[in-house]
Amino acid sequence: MEQKIRLQVFLSHSGISSRRRAGEWIKAGRCSVNGKKVLEPSYPIDPDRDVIKLDGKKVVLRKKTYILLNKPAGIVTTRKDKFAKKTVLDILPEKFRHLYPVGRLDKDTTGLLLLTNDGELTHRLTHPRFEVDKSYLAVLNRPLEKSDLRRMEKGILIDKVPTAPCKIHCRDDTTVEITLHEGRKRQIKRMFSALGYRVIELMRLKEAHLTLGNLKPGQWRFLSPPEIKGLYRSVGL
Ligand code: URA
């Protein structure tokens, strides 16, 4: 039976981009279906019969791969770095360098980072609407005051936009565990900075139900099928 799906969805399932970015590429005129340029992201295609091209290259569906990495400090999360700095993909064997990091960690941030070619899952894990919790351990330059903790938990202004409520648990005066579902650029450092604190160390401990376990910095592993299922469930797939 003929099963049509939207062009934008096909591209994200092929693992080459998130659904949002695929939509932008289509609108920019970079995609064709059976030799004809298509500008409409919701254009229906039959993945078994139609030939889809992006920038003139045929797009094929690839096996989905899910990797959990303990990111060490000193490397960037972006896929390609203009200035040829080491990226997280350089840690993985060559055959996994087509994967995409799910969200970003700063160069000096360590800890849990997922990499996959599952575009739809990436989109949902990184979009605040799906409210997937991420927990971080932050070491501060001075003890966190109770009143500041409460202000941060309620939400504070960054770039004039309030942050969503988050949870903070103090391990000691200067070491805190913070759980939030947003992922704005350098969010945790900027939240603390807004209240006069400096984050000296930052490590992501958890994303959804996934933890680092005993992975050392620089080590990685595949997610197990139940872990993948759990991630899907956590974003309503
Ligand atoms: N918040 C930050 O400030 N940096 C990160 O790397 C992640 C979250």
Coordinates of C-alpha atoms and ligand atoms in Angstrom, one line a residue:
M1 CA 0.0 0.0 0.0
E2 CA 1.2 3.5 -0.9
Q3 CA 2.2 5.3 2.3
K4 CA 2.8 9.0 1.8
I5 CA 4.7 11.2 4.3
R6 CA 5.6 14.9 4.3
L7 CA 8.8 15.8 2.6
Q8 CA 10.0 17.6 5.8
V9 CA 9.3 14.5 7.9
F10 CA 11.2 12.2 5.4
L11 CA 14.3 14.4 5.6
S12 CA 14.2 14.4 9.4
H13 CA 13.7 10.6 9.4
S14 CA 16.7 10.2 7.1
G15 CA 18.7 11.6 10.0
I16 CA 20.3 14.5 8.1
S17 CA 18.6 17.3 10.1
S18 CA 15.9 18.2 12.5
R19 CA 12.4 18.7 11.2
R20 CA 12.6 22.4 11.7
R21 CA 15.9 22.8 9.8
A22 CA 14.6 20.4 7.0
G23 CA 11.6 22.8 6.6
E24 CA 14.0 25.8 6.2
W25 CA 16.1 23.9 3.6
I26 CA 13.0 23.0 1.5
K27 CA 11.8 26.6 1.6
A28 CA 15.2 27.7 0.5
G29 CA 14.8 25.6 -2.7
R30 CA 17.5 23.0 -1.9
C31 CA 15.2 19.9 -2.3
S32 CA 13.8 18.1 -5.3
V33 CA 11.3 15.3 -5.7
N34 CA 11.7 13.1 -8.9
G35 CA 13.7 15.9 -10.4
K36 CA 11.3 18.7 -9.7
K37 CA 12.2 21.4 -7.1
V38 CA 9.7 21.5 -4.2
L39 CA 9.4 24.5 -1.9
E40 CA 6.6 23.2 0.3
P41 CA 7.7 21.3 3.5
S42 CA 4.4 19.4 3.8
Y43 CA 4.6 18.1 0.2
P44 CA 3.5 14.4 0.3
I45 CA 6.1 11.9 -0.9
D46 CA 6.2 8.1 -1.1
P47 CA 9.5 7.1 0.5
D48 CA 9.5 3.7 -1.4
R49 CA 9.1 5.2 -4.9
D50 CA 10.0 8.9 -5.0
V51 CA 13.6 10.1 -5.5
I52 CA 14.4 12.8 -3.0
K53 CA 17.5 15.0 -3.5
L54 CA 19.1 17.6 -1.3
D55 CA 21.5 19.9 -3.1
G56 CA 21.4 17.4 -5.9
K57 CA 22.4 14.5 -3.8
K58 CA 20.1 11.5 -3.2
V59 CA 18.8 11.2 0.3
V60 CA 18.6 7.7 1.7
L61 CA 17.1 6.4 4.9
R62 CA 19.9 5.3 7.3
K63 CA 19.8 3.0 10.2
K64 CA 19.1 4.9 13.3
T65 CA 21.9 5.1 15.8
Y66 CA 21.8 6.4 19.4
I67 CA 25.0 7.1 21.3
L68 CA 25.6 8.4 24.9
L69 CA 28.9 10.1 25.4
N70 CA 30.6 11.5 28.5
K71 CA 31.9 14.7 26.9
P72 CA 35.3 15.8 28.3
A73 CA 36.2 19.4 28.8
G74 CA 38.1 21.3 26.0
I75 CA 36.2 20.1 22.9
V76 CA 33.3 21.8 21.1
T77 CA 29.9 20.2 20.5
T78 CA 29.3 21.7 17.1
R79 CA 29.5 19.3 14.2
K80 CA 32.0 21.2 12.2
D81 CA 34.2 23.9 13.6
K82 CA 35.4 26.6 11.2
F83 CA 38.6 27.0 13.2
A84 CA 39.3 23.2 13.1
K85 CA 39.0 22.7 16.8
K86 CA 38.4 19.2 18.0
T87 CA 34.7 18.4 18.1
V88 CA 32.7 15.7 19.9
L89 CA 32.5 13.7 16.7
D90 CA 36.3 13.3 16.6
I91 CA 35.9 11.1 19.7
L92 CA 33.7 8.7 17.9
P93 CA 34.9 6.1 15.3
E94 CA 34.7 7.3 11.7
K95 CA 31.5 5.4 10.9
F96 CA 29.5 7.4 13.4
R97 CA 30.6 10.9 12.3
H98 CA 27.3 11.4 10.4
L99 CA 25.5 11.6 13.8
Y100 CA 24.3 14.9 15.3
P101 CA 24.7 16.0 18.9
V102 CA 21.4 16.5 20.7
G103 CA 21.7 20.1 21.9
R104 CA 24.9 21.7 23.0
L105 CA 27.3 21.7 25.8
D106 CA 29.8 24.5 26.1
K107 CA 33.5 23.8 25.4
D108 CA 34.3 23.6 29.2
T109 CA 31.1 21.7 30.2
T110 CA 31.5 18.0 30.7
G111 CA 29.0 15.1 30.9
L112 CA 26.1 13.5 29.2
L113 CA 25.7 14.2 25.5
L114 CA 23.5 12.2 23.2
L115 CA 24.3 11.8 19.5
T116 CA 21.9 10.4 16.9
N117 CA 20.7 10.6 13.4
D118 CA 17.1 10.4 14.6
G119 CA 15.9 13.9 13.6
E120 CA 12.5 13.8 15.1
L121 CA 13.7 12.6 18.5
T122 CA 16.4 15.3 18.4
H123 CA 13.8 18.0 17.7
R124 CA 11.6 16.9 20.5
L125 CA 14.4 16.4 23.1
T126 CA 15.7 20.0 22.4
H127 CA 12.4 21.8 22.1
P128 CA 11.2 23.3 25.5
R129 CA 7.6 22.4 24.6
F130 CA 8.3 18.7 25.4
E131 CA 9.7 19.6 28.8
V132 CA 12.4 17.0 29.0
D133 CA 14.4 17.4 32.2
K134 CA 18.2 17.9 32.1
S135 CA 20.1 17.9 35.3
Y136 CA 23.5 19.5 35.9
L137 CA 26.0 19.7 38.6
A138 CA 27.4 23.2 39.0
V139 CA 30.3 24.3 41.2
L140 CA 29.9 28.0 42.2
N141 CA 32.5 30.6 43.2
R142 CA 30.7 31.4 46.4
P143 CA 27.9 29.9 48.6
L144 CA 24.5 30.0 47.1
E145 CA 22.1 32.1 49.2
K146 CA 18.7 30.7 50.0
S147 CA 16.9 33.8 48.6
D148 CA 18.8 33.5 45.3
L149 CA 18.0 29.8 45.1
R150 CA 14.3 30.5 45.5
R151 CA 14.5 33.3 42.8
M152 CA 16.2 31.0 40.4
E153 CA 13.7 28.2 41.0
K154 CA 10.9 30.6 40.2
G155 CA 12.5 32.0 37.1
I156 CA 14.7 35.0 36.5
L157 CA 15.2 37.3 33.5
I158 CA 17.9 36.5 30.9
D159 CA 17.9 38.9 27.9
K160 CA 14.6 40.2 29.3
V161 CA 12.9 36.8 28.9
P162 CA 12.0 34.9 32.1
T163 CA 13.5 31.4 32.5
A164 CA 11.0 28.6 33.1
P165 CA 10.8 27.3 36.7
C166 CA 13.6 24.9 37.6
K167 CA 14.6 22.8 40.6
I168 CA 17.8 23.3 42.7
H169 CA 19.2 20.9 45.2
C170 CA 22.3 21.9 47.2
R171 CA 24.9 19.2 47.7
D172 CA 26.9 21.7 49.8
D173 CA 27.3 25.5 50.0
T174 CA 28.9 25.9 46.6
T175 CA 27.9 22.6 44.8
V176 CA 24.4 22.5 43.4
E177 CA 22.3 20.2 41.3
I178 CA 20.0 22.1 38.9
T179 CA 17.3 20.5 36.8
L180 CA 15.6 22.4 34.0
H181 CA 13.9 21.6 30.7
E182 CA 15.0 24.7 28.7
G183 CA 18.2 24.8 26.8
R184 CA 19.0 28.4 26.0
K185 CA 22.6 29.3 25.1
R186 CA 24.9 29.1 28.2
Q187 CA 21.7 29.1 30.2
I188 CA 23.0 27.9 33.6
K189 CA 26.0 30.2 33.5
R190 CA 23.9 33.1 32.6
M191 CA 21.3 32.4 35.3
F192 CA 23.9 32.3 38.0
S193 CA 25.7 35.3 36.5
A194 CA 22.5 37.3 36.6
L195 CA 22.6 36.9 40.4
G196 CA 26.3 37.6 40.8
Y197 CA 27.7 34.0 40.8
R198 CA 30.3 32.4 38.6
V199 CA 30.1 28.8 37.6
I200 CA 33.5 27.3 38.0
E201 CA 32.6 23.8 36.8
L202 CA 29.5 22.4 35.0
M203 CA 28.7 18.8 34.3
R204 CA 25.5 17.4 32.8
L205 CA 24.4 14.4 34.9
K206 CA 21.1 13.4 33.4
E207 CA 18.8 13.8 30.4
A208 CA 15.3 12.4 30.7
H209 CA 15.9 9.1 32.5
L210 CA 19.4 8.6 31.2
T211 CA 22.5 8.9 33.4
L212 CA 26.2 8.6 32.7
G213 CA 26.6 5.4 34.8
N214 CA 30.2 4.6 35.0
L215 CA 31.3 6.1 31.7
K216 CA 34.5 8.1 32.1
P217 CA 35.1 11.4 30.3
G218 CA 35.7 10.6 26.6
Q219 CA 34.0 7.2 26.8
W220 CA 30.7 6.4 25.0
R221 CA 28.2 3.6 24.6
F222 CA 25.1 2.7 22.5
L223 CA 21.7 3.2 24.1
S224 CA 19.9 0.0 24.8
P225 CA 16.5 -0.7 23.2
P226 CA 14.6 0.0 26.4
E227 CA 16.5 3.3 26.9
I228 CA 15.5 4.3 23.3
K229 CA 11.9 3.4 24.0
G230 CA 12.0 5.4 27.2
L231 CA 13.3 8.4 25.4
Y232 CA 10.5 8.1 22.8
R233 CA 7.9 7.9 25.6
S234 CA 9.4 10.9 27.3
V235 CA 8.7 13.1 24.2
G236 CA 5.3 11.6 23.4
L237 CA 6.4 9.4 20.4
Ligands
URA1 N1 24.2 25.7 30.5 C1 25.4 26.3 30.3 O1 25.6 27.4 30.8 N2 26.3 25.7 29.7 C2 26.2 24.4 29.2 O2 27.1 23.8 28.6 C3 24.9 23.8 29.4 C4 23.9 24.5 30.1

